[in-house]
MMTF fields as JSON, N, C-alpha, C and O atoms, coordinates in Angstrom:
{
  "mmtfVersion": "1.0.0",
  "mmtfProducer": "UNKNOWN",
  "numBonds": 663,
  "numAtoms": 664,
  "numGroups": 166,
  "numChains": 1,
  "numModels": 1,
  "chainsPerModel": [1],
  "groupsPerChain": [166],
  "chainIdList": ["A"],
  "bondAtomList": [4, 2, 8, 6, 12, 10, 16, 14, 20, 18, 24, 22, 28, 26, 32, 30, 36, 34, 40, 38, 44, 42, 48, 46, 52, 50, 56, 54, 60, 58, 64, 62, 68, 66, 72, 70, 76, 74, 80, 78, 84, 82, 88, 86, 92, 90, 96, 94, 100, 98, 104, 102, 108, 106, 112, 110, 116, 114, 120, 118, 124, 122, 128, 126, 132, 130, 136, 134, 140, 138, 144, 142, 148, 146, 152, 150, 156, 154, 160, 158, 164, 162, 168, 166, 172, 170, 176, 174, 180, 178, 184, 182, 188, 186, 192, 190, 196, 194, 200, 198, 204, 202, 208, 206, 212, 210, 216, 214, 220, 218, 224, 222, 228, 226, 232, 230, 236, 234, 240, 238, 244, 242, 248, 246, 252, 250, 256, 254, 260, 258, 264, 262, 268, 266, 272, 270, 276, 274, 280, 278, 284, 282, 288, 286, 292, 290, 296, 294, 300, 298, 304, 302, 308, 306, 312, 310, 316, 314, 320, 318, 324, 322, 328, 326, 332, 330, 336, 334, 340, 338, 344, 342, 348, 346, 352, 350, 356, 354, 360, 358, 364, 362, 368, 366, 372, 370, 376, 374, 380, 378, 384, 382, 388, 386, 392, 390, 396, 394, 400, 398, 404, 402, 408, 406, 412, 410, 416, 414, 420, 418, 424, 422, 428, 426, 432, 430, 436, 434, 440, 438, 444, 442, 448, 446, 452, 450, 456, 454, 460, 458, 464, 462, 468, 466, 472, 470, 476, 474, 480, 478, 484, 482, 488, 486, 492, 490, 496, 494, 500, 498, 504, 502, 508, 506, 512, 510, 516, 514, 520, 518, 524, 522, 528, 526, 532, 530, 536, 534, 540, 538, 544, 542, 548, 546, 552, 550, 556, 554, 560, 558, 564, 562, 568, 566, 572, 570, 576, 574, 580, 578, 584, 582, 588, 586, 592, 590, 596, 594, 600, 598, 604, 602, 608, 606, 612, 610, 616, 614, 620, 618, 624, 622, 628, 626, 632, 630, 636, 634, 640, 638, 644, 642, 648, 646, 652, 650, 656, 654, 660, 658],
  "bondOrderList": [1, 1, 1, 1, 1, 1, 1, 1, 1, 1, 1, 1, 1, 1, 1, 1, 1, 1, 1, 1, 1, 1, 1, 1, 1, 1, 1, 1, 1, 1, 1, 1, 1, 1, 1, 1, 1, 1, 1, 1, 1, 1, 1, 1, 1, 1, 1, 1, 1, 1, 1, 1, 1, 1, 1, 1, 1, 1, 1, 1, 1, 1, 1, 1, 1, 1, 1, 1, 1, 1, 1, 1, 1, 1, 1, 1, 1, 1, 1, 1, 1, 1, 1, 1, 1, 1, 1, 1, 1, 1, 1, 1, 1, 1, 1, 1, 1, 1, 1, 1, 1, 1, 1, 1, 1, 1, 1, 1, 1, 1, 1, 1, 1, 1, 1, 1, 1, 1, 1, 1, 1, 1, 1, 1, 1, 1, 1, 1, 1, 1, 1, 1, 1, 1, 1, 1, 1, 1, 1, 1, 1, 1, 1, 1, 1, 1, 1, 1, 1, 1, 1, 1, 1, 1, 1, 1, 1, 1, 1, 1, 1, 1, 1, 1, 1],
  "groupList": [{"groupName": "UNK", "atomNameList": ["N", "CA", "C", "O"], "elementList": ["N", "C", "C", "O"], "formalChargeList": [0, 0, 0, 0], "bondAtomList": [1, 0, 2, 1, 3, 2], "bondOrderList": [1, 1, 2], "singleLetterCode": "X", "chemCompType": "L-PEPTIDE LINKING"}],
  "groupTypeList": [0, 0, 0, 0, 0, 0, 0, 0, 0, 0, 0, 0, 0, 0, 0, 0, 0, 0, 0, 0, 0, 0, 0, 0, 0, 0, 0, 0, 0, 0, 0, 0, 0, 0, 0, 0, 0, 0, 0, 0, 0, 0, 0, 0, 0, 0, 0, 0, 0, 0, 0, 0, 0, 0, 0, 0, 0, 0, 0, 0, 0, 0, 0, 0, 0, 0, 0, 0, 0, 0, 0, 0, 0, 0, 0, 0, 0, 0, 0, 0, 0, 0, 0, 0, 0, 0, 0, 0, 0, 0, 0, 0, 0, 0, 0, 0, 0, 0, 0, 0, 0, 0, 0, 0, 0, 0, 0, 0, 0, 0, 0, 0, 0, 0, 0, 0, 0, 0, 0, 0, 0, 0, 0, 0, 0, 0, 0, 0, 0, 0, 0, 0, 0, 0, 0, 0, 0, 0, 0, 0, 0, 0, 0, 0, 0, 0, 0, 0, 0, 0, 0, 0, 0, 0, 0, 0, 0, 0, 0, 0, 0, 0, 0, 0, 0, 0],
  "groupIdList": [1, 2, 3, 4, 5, 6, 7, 8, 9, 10, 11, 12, 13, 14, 15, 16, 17, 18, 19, 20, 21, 22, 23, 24, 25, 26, 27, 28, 29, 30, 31, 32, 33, 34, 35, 36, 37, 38, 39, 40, 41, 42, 43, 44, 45, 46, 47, 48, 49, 50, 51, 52, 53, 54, 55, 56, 57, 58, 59, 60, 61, 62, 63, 64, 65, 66, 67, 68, 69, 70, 71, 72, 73, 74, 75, 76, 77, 78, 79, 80, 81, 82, 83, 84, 85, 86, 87, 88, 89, 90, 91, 92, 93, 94, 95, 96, 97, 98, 99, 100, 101, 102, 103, 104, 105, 106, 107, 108, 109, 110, 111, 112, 113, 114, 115, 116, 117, 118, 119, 120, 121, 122, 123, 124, 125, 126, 127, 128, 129, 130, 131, 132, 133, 134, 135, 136, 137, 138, 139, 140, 141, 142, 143, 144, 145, 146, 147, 148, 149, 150, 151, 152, 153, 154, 155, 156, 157, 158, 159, 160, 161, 162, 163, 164, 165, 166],
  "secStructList": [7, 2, 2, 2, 2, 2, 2, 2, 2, 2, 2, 2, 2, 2, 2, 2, 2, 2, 2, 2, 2, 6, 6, 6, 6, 7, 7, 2, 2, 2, 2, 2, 2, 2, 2, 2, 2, 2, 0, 0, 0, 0, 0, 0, 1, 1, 1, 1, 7, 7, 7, 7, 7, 7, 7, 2, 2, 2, 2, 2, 2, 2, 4, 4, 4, 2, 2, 2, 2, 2, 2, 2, 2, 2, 6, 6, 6, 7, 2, 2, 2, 2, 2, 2, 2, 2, 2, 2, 2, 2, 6, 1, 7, 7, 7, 7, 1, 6, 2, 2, 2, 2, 2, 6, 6, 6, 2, 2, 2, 2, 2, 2, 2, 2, 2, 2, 2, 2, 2, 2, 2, 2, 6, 6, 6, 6, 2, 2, 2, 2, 2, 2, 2, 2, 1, 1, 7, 7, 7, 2, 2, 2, 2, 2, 2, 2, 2, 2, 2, 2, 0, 0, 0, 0, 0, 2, 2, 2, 2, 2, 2, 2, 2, 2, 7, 7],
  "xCoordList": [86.287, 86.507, 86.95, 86.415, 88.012, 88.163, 86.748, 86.66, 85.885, 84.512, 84.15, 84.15, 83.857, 83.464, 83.647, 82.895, 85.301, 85.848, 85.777, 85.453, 86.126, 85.944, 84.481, 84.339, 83.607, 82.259, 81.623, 80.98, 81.989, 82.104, 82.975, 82.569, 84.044, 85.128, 84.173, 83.891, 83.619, 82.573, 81.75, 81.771, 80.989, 79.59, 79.837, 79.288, 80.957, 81.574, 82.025, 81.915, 82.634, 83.381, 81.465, 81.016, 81.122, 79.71, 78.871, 78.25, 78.995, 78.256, 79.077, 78.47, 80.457, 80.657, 80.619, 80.666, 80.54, 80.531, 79.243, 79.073, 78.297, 76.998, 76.6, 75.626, 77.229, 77.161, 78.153, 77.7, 79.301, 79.939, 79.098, 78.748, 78.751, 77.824, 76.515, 76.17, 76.165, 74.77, 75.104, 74.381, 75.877, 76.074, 76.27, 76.301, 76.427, 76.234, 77.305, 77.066, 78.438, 79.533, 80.594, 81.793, 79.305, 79.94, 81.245, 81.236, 82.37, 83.315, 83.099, 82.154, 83.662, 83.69, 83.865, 82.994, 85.568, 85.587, 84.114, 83.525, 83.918, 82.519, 81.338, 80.845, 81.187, 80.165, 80.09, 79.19, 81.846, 82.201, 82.388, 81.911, 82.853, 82.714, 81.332, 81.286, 80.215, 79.117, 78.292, 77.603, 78.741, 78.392, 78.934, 78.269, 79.851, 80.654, 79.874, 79.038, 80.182, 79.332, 78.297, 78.371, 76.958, 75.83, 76.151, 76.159, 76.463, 76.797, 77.649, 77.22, 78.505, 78.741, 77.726, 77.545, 76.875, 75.695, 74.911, 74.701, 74.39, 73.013, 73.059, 72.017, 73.817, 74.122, 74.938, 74.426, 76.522, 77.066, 77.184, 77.444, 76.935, 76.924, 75.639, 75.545, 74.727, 73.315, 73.37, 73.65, 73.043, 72.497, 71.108, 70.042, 71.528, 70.693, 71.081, 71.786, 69.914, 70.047, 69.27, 68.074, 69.662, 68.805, 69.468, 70.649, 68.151, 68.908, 67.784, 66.586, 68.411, 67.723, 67.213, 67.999, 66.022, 65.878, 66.506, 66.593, 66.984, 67.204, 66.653, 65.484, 67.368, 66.096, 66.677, 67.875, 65.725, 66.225, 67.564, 68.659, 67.348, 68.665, 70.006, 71.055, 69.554, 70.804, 71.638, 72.852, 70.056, 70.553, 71.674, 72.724, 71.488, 72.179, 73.327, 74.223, 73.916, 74.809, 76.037, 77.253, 74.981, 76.118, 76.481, 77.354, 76.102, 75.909, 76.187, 75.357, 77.367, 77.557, 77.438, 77.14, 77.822, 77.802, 76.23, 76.139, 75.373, 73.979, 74.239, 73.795, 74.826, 74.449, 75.115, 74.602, 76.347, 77.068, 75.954, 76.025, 75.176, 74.044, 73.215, 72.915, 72.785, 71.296, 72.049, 71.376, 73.644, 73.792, 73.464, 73.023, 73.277, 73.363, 71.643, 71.369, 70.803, 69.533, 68.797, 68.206, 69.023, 68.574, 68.662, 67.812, 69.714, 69.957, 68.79, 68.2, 68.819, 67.905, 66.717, 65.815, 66.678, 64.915, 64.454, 63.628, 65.059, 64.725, 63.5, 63.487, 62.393, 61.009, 61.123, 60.912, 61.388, 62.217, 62.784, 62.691, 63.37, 63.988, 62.798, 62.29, 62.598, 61.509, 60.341, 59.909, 59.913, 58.867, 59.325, 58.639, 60.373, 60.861, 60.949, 60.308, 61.762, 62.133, 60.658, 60.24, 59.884, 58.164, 57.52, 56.542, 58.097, 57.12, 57.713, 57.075, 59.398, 60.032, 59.65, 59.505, 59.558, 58.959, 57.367, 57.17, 56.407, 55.247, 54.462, 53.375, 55.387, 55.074, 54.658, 53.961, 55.828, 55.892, 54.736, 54.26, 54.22, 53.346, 53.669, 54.808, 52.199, 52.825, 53.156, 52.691, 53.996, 54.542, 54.5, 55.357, 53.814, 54.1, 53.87, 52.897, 54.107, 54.371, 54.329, 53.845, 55.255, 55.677, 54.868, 55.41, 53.064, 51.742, 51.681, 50.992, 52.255, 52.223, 52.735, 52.212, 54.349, 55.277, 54.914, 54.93, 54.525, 53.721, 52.401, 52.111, 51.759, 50.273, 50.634, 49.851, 51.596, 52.293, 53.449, 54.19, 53.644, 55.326, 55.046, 56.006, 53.466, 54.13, 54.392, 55.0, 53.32, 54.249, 55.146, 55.651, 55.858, 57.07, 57.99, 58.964, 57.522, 58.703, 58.623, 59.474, 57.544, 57.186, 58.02, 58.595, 58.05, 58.776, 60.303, 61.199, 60.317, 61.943, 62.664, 63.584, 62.074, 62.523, 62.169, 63.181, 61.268, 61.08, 62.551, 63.168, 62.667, 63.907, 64.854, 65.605, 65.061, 66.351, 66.253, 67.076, 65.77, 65.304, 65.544, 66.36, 65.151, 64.866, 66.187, 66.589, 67.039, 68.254, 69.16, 69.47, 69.379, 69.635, 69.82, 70.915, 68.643, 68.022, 68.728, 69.478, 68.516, 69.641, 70.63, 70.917, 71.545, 72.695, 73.293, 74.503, 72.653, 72.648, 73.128, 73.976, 72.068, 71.755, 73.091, 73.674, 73.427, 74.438, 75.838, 76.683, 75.958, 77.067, 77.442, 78.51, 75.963, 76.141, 76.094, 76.039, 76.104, 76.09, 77.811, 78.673, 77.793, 79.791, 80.278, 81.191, 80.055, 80.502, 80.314, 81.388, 79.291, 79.339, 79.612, 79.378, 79.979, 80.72, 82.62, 83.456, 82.685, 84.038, 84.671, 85.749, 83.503, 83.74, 83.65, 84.146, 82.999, 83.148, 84.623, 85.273, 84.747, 85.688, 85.767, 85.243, 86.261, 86.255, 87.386, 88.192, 87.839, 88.668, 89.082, 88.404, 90.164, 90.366, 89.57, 89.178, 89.37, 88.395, 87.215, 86.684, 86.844, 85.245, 85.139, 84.307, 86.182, 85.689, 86.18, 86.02, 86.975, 86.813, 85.641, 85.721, 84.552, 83.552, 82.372, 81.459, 82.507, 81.373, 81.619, 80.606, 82.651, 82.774, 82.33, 81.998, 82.473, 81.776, 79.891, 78.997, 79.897, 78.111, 78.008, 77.661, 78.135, 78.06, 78.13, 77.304, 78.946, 79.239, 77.797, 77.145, 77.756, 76.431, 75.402, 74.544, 75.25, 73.706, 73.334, 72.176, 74.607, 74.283, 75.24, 74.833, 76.382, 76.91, 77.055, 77.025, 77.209, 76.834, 75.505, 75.646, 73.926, 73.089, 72.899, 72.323, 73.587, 73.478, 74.774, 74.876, 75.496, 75.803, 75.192, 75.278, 74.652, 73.81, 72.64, 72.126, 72.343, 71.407, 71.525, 70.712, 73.518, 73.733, 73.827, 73.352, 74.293, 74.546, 73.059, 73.145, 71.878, 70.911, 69.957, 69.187, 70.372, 69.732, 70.69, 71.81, 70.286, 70.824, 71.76, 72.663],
  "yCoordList": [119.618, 118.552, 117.279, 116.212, 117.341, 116.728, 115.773, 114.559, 116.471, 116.054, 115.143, 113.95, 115.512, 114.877, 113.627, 112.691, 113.893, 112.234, 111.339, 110.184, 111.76, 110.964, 110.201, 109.201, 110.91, 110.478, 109.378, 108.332, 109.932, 109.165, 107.395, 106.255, 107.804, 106.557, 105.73, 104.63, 106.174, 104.986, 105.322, 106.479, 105.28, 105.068, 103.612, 102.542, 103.955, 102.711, 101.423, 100.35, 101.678, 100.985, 100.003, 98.864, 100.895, 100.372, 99.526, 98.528, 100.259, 99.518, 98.024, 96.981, 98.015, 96.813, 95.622, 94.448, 95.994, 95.288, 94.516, 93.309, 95.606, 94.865, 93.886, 93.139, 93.93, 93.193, 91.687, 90.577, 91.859, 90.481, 89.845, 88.666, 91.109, 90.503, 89.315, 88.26, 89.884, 89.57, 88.034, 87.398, 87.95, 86.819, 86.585, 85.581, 88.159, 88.496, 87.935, 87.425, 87.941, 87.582, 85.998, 85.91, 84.821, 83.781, 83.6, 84.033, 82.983, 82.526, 81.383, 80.865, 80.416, 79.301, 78.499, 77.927, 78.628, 77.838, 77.754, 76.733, 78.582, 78.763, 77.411, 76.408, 77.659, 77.083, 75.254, 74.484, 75.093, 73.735, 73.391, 72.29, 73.971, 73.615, 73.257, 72.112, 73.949, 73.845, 72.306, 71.464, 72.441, 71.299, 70.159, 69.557, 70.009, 68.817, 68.517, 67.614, 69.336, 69.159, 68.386, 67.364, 68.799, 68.254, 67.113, 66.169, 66.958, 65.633, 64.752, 63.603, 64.799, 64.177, 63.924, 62.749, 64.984, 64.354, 63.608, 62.396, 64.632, 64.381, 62.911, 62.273, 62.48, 61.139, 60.126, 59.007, 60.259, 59.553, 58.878, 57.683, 59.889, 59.048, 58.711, 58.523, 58.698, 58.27, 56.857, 56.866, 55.718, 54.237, 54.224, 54.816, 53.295, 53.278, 54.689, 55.661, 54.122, 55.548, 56.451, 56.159, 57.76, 58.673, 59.752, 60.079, 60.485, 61.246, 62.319, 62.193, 63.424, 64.372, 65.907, 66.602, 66.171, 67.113, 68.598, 68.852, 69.644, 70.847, 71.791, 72.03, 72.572, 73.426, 74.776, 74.882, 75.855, 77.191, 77.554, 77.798, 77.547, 77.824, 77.244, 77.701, 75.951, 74.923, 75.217, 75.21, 75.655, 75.571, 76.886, 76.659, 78.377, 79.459, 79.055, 79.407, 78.369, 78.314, 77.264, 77.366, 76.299, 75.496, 75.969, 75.339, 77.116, 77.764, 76.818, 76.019, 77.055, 75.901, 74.436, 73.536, 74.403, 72.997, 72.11, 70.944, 72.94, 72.565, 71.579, 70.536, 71.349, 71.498, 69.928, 69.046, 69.487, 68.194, 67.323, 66.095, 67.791, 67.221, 66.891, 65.715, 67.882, 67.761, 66.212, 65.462, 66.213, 64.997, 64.076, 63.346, 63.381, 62.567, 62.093, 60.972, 62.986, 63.457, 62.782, 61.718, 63.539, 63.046, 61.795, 61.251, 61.392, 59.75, 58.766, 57.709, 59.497, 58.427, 58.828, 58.034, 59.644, 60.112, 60.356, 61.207, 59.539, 59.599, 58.489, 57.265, 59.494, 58.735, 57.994, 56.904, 57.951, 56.949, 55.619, 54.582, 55.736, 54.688, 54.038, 52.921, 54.783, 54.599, 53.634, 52.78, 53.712, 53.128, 51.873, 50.949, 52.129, 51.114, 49.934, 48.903, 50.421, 49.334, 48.893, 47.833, 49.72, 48.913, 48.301, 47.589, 48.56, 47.63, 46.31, 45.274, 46.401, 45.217, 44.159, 42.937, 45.033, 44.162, 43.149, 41.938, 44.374, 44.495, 43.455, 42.879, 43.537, 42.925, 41.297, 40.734, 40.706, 39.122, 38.502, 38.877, 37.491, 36.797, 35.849, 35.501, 35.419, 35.033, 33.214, 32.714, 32.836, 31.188, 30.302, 30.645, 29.274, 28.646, 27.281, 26.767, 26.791, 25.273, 25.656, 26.683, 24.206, 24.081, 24.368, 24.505, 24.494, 24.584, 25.737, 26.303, 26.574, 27.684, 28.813, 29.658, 27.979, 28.139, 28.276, 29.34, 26.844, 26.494, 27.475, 27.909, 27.662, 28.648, 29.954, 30.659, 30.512, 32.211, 32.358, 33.341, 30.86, 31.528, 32.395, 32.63, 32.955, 34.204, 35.708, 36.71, 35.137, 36.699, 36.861, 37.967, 35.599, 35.699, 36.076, 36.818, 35.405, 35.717, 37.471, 37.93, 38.095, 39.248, 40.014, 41.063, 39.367, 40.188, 40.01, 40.667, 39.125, 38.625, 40.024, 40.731, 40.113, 41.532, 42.283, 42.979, 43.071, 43.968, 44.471, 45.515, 42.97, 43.396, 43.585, 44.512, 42.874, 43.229, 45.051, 45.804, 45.359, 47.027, 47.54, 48.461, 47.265, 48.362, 48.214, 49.264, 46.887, 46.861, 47.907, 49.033, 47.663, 48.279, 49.888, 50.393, 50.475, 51.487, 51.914, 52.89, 51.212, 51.544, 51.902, 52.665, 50.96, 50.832, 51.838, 51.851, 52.447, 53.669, 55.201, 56.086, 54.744, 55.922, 56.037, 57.093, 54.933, 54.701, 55.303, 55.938, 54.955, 55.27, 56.863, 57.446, 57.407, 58.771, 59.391, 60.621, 58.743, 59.287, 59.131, 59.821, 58.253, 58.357, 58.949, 59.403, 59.326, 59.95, 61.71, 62.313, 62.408, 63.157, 63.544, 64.717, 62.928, 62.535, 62.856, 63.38, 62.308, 62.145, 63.586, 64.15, 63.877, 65.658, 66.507, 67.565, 66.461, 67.737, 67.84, 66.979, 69.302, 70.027, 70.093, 71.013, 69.332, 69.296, 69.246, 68.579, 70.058, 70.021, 68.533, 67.536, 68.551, 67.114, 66.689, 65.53, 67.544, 67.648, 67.047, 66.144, 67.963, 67.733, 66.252, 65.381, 66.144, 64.565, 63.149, 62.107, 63.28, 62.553, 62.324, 61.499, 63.02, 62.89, 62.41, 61.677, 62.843, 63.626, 61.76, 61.071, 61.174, 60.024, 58.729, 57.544, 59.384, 58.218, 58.375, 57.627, 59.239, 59.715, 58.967, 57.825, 59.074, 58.781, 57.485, 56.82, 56.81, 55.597, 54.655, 53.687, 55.748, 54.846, 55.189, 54.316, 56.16, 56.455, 55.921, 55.912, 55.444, 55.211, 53.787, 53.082, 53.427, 52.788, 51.345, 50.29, 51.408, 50.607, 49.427, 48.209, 50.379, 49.555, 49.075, 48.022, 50.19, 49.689, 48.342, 47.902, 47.77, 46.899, 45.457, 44.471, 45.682, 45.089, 44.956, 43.838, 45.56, 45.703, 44.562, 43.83, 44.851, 44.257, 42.488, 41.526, 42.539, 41.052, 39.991, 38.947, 40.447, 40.525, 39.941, 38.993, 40.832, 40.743, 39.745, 39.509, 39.048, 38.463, 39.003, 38.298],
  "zCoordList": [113.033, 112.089, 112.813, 112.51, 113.865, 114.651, 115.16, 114.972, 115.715, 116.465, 115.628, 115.933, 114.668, 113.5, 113.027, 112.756, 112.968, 112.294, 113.392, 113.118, 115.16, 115.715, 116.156, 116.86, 115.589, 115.901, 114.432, 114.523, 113.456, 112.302, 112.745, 112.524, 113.306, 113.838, 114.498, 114.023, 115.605, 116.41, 115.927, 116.347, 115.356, 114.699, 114.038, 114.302, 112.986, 112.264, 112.736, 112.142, 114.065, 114.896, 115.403, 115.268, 115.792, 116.19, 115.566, 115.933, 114.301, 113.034, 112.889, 113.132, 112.486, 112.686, 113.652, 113.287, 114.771, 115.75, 115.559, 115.384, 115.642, 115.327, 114.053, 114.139, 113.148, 112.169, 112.437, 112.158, 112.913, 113.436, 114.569, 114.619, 115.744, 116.285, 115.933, 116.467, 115.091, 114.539, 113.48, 112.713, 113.71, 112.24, 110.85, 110.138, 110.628, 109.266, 108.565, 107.47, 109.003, 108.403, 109.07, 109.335, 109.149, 109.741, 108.887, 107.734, 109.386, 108.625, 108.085, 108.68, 106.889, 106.971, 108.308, 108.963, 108.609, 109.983, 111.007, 111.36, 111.192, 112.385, 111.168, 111.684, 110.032, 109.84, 109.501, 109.164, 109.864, 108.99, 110.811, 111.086, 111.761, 112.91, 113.471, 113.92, 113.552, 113.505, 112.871, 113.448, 111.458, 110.86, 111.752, 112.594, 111.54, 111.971, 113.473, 113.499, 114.786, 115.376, 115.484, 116.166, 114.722, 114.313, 113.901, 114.692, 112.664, 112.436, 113.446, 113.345, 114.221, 115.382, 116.307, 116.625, 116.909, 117.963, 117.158, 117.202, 116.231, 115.337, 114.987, 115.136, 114.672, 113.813, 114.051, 114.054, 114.329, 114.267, 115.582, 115.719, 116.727, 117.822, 118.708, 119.921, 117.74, 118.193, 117.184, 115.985, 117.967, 118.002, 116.79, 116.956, 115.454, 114.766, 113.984, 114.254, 112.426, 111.292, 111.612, 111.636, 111.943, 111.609, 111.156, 111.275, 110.387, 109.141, 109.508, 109.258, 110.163, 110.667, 109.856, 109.211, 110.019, 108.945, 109.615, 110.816, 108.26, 109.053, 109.488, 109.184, 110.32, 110.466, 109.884, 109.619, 109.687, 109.008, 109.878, 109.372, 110.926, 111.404, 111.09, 110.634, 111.538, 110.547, 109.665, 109.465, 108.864, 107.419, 107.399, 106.798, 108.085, 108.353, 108.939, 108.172, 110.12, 110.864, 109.639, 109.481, 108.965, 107.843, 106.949, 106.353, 106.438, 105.282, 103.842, 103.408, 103.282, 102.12, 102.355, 101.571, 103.954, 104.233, 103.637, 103.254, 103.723, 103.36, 102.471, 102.952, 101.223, 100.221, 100.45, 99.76, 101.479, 101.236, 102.161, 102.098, 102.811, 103.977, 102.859, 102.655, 102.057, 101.201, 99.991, 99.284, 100.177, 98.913, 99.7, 98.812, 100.789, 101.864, 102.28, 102.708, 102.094, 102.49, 100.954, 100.77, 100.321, 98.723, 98.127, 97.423, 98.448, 98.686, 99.652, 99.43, 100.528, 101.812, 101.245, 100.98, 101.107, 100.788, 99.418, 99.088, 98.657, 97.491, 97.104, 97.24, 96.523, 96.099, 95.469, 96.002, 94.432, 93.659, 94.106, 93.448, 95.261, 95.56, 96.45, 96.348, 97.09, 98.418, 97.872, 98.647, 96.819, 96.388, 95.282, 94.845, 95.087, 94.638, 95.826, 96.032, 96.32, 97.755, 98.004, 97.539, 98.74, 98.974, 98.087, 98.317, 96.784, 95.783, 95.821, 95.638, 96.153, 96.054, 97.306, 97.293, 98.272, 99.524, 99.454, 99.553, 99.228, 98.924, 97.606, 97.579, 96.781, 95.506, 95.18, 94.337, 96.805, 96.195, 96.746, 97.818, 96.01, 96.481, 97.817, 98.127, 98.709, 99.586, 98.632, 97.608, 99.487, 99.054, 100.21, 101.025, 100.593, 101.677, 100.833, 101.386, 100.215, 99.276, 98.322, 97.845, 97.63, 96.353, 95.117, 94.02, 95.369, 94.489, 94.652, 93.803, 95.644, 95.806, 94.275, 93.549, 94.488, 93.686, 92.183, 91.563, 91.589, 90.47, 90.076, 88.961, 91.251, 90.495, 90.447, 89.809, 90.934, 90.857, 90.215, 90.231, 89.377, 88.58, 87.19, 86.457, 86.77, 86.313, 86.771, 86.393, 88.127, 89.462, 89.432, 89.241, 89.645, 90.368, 89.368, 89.494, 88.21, 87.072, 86.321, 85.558, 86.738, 86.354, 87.269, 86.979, 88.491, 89.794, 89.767, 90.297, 89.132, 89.006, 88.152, 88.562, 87.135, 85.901, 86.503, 86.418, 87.39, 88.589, 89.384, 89.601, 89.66, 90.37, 89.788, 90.091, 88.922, 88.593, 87.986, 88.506, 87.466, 87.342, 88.596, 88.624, 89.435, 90.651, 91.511, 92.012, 91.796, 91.745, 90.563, 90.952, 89.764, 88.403, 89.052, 89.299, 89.237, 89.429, 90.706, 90.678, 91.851, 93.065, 93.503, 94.426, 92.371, 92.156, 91.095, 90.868, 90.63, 89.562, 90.739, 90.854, 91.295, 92.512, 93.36, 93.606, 93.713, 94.906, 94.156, 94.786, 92.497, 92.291, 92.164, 92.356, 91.708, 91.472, 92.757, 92.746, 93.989, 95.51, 95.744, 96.288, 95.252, 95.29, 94.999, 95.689, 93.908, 92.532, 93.199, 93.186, 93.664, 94.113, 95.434, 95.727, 96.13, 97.482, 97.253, 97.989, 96.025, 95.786, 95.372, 95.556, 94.747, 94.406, 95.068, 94.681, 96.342, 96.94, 97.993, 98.586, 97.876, 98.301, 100.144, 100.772, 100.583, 102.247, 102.612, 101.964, 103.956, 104.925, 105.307, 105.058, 105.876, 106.51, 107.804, 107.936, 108.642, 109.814, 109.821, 110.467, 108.702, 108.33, 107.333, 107.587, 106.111, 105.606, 106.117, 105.481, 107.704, 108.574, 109.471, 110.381, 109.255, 110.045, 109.173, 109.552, 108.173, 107.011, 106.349, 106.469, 105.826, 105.468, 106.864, 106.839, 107.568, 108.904, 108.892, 109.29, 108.468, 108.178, 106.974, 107.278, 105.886, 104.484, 104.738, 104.113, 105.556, 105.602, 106.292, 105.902, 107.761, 108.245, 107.363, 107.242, 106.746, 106.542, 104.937, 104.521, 104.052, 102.86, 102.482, 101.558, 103.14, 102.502, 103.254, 102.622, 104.608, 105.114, 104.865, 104.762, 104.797, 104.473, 103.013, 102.741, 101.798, 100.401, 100.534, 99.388, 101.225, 101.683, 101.755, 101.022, 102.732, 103.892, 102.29, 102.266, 101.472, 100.501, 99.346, 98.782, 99.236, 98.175, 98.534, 97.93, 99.236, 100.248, 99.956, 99.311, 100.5, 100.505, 98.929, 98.779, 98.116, 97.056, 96.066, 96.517, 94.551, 94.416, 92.932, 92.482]
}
């Protein structure tokens, strides 16, 4: 009986090992360390925006973290916005004199209510990016880093956006 239980003992002993081994059971800490990480090389200390896609692994090693990346991600890459912005670019007529002005003011005035919508519309977006920013549940570690991301990758240029527009 003896033989037994001790062979039962490491089998188990074995079995677990291999399962911590294996990843099965990341901790938070491991996966908010991880994150943070990433977001430190990935982003914050690389020159210029970039907003990097994940990869399956990523997505495993962040585990819940996914989900505060994907609010950040959804924002930048939102179709919606994306095509808004190019229509706003895209849209105006060109103007190089004042006859210019005069033979396209009902473009322009069509584009004028354009914008203000698609502003409207932006600014809708940006707040509910706050708004859910403000809600999630983070470590101090992590929303010292995680707010320096948020900052370059969304708030900084809706900035730079608002300044800009009238």
């Amino acid at each position: 009986m003896n033989k037994l239980f001790g062979w039962a003992a490491r089998t188990a002993l074995l079995v677990m090992v291999a399962i911590v081994a294996g990843g099965w059971f990341d901790s938070e800490a491991t996966q908010r360390k991880a994150f943070i990480e990433f977001l430190q090389a990935q982003i914050v200390n690389r020159p210029g925006v970039h907003v990097p896609a994940l990869t399956p692994d990523d997505e495993k090693k962040f585990g819940p973290y996914v989900a505060h990346y994907k609010l950040m991600t959804d924002f930048v890459g939102d179709p919606v916005m994306t095509s808004t912005m190019k229509k706003m670019v895209s849209g105006l007529p060109p103007i190089n004199s004042t006859q210019m002005v005069v033979e396209q003011r009902v473009k322009i005035r069509s584009m004028s209510q354009e914008f203000g919508d698609a502003i409207k519309t932006i600014d809708e977006k940006y707040a509910k990016a706050k708004a859910a920013r403000a809600a999630l549940k983070q470590p101090d570690d992590l929303k010292a880093v995680y707010d320096k991301v948020f900052e370059k990758l969304i708030g900084a240029p809706m900035r730079e956006f608002d300044s800009a527009t009238p």
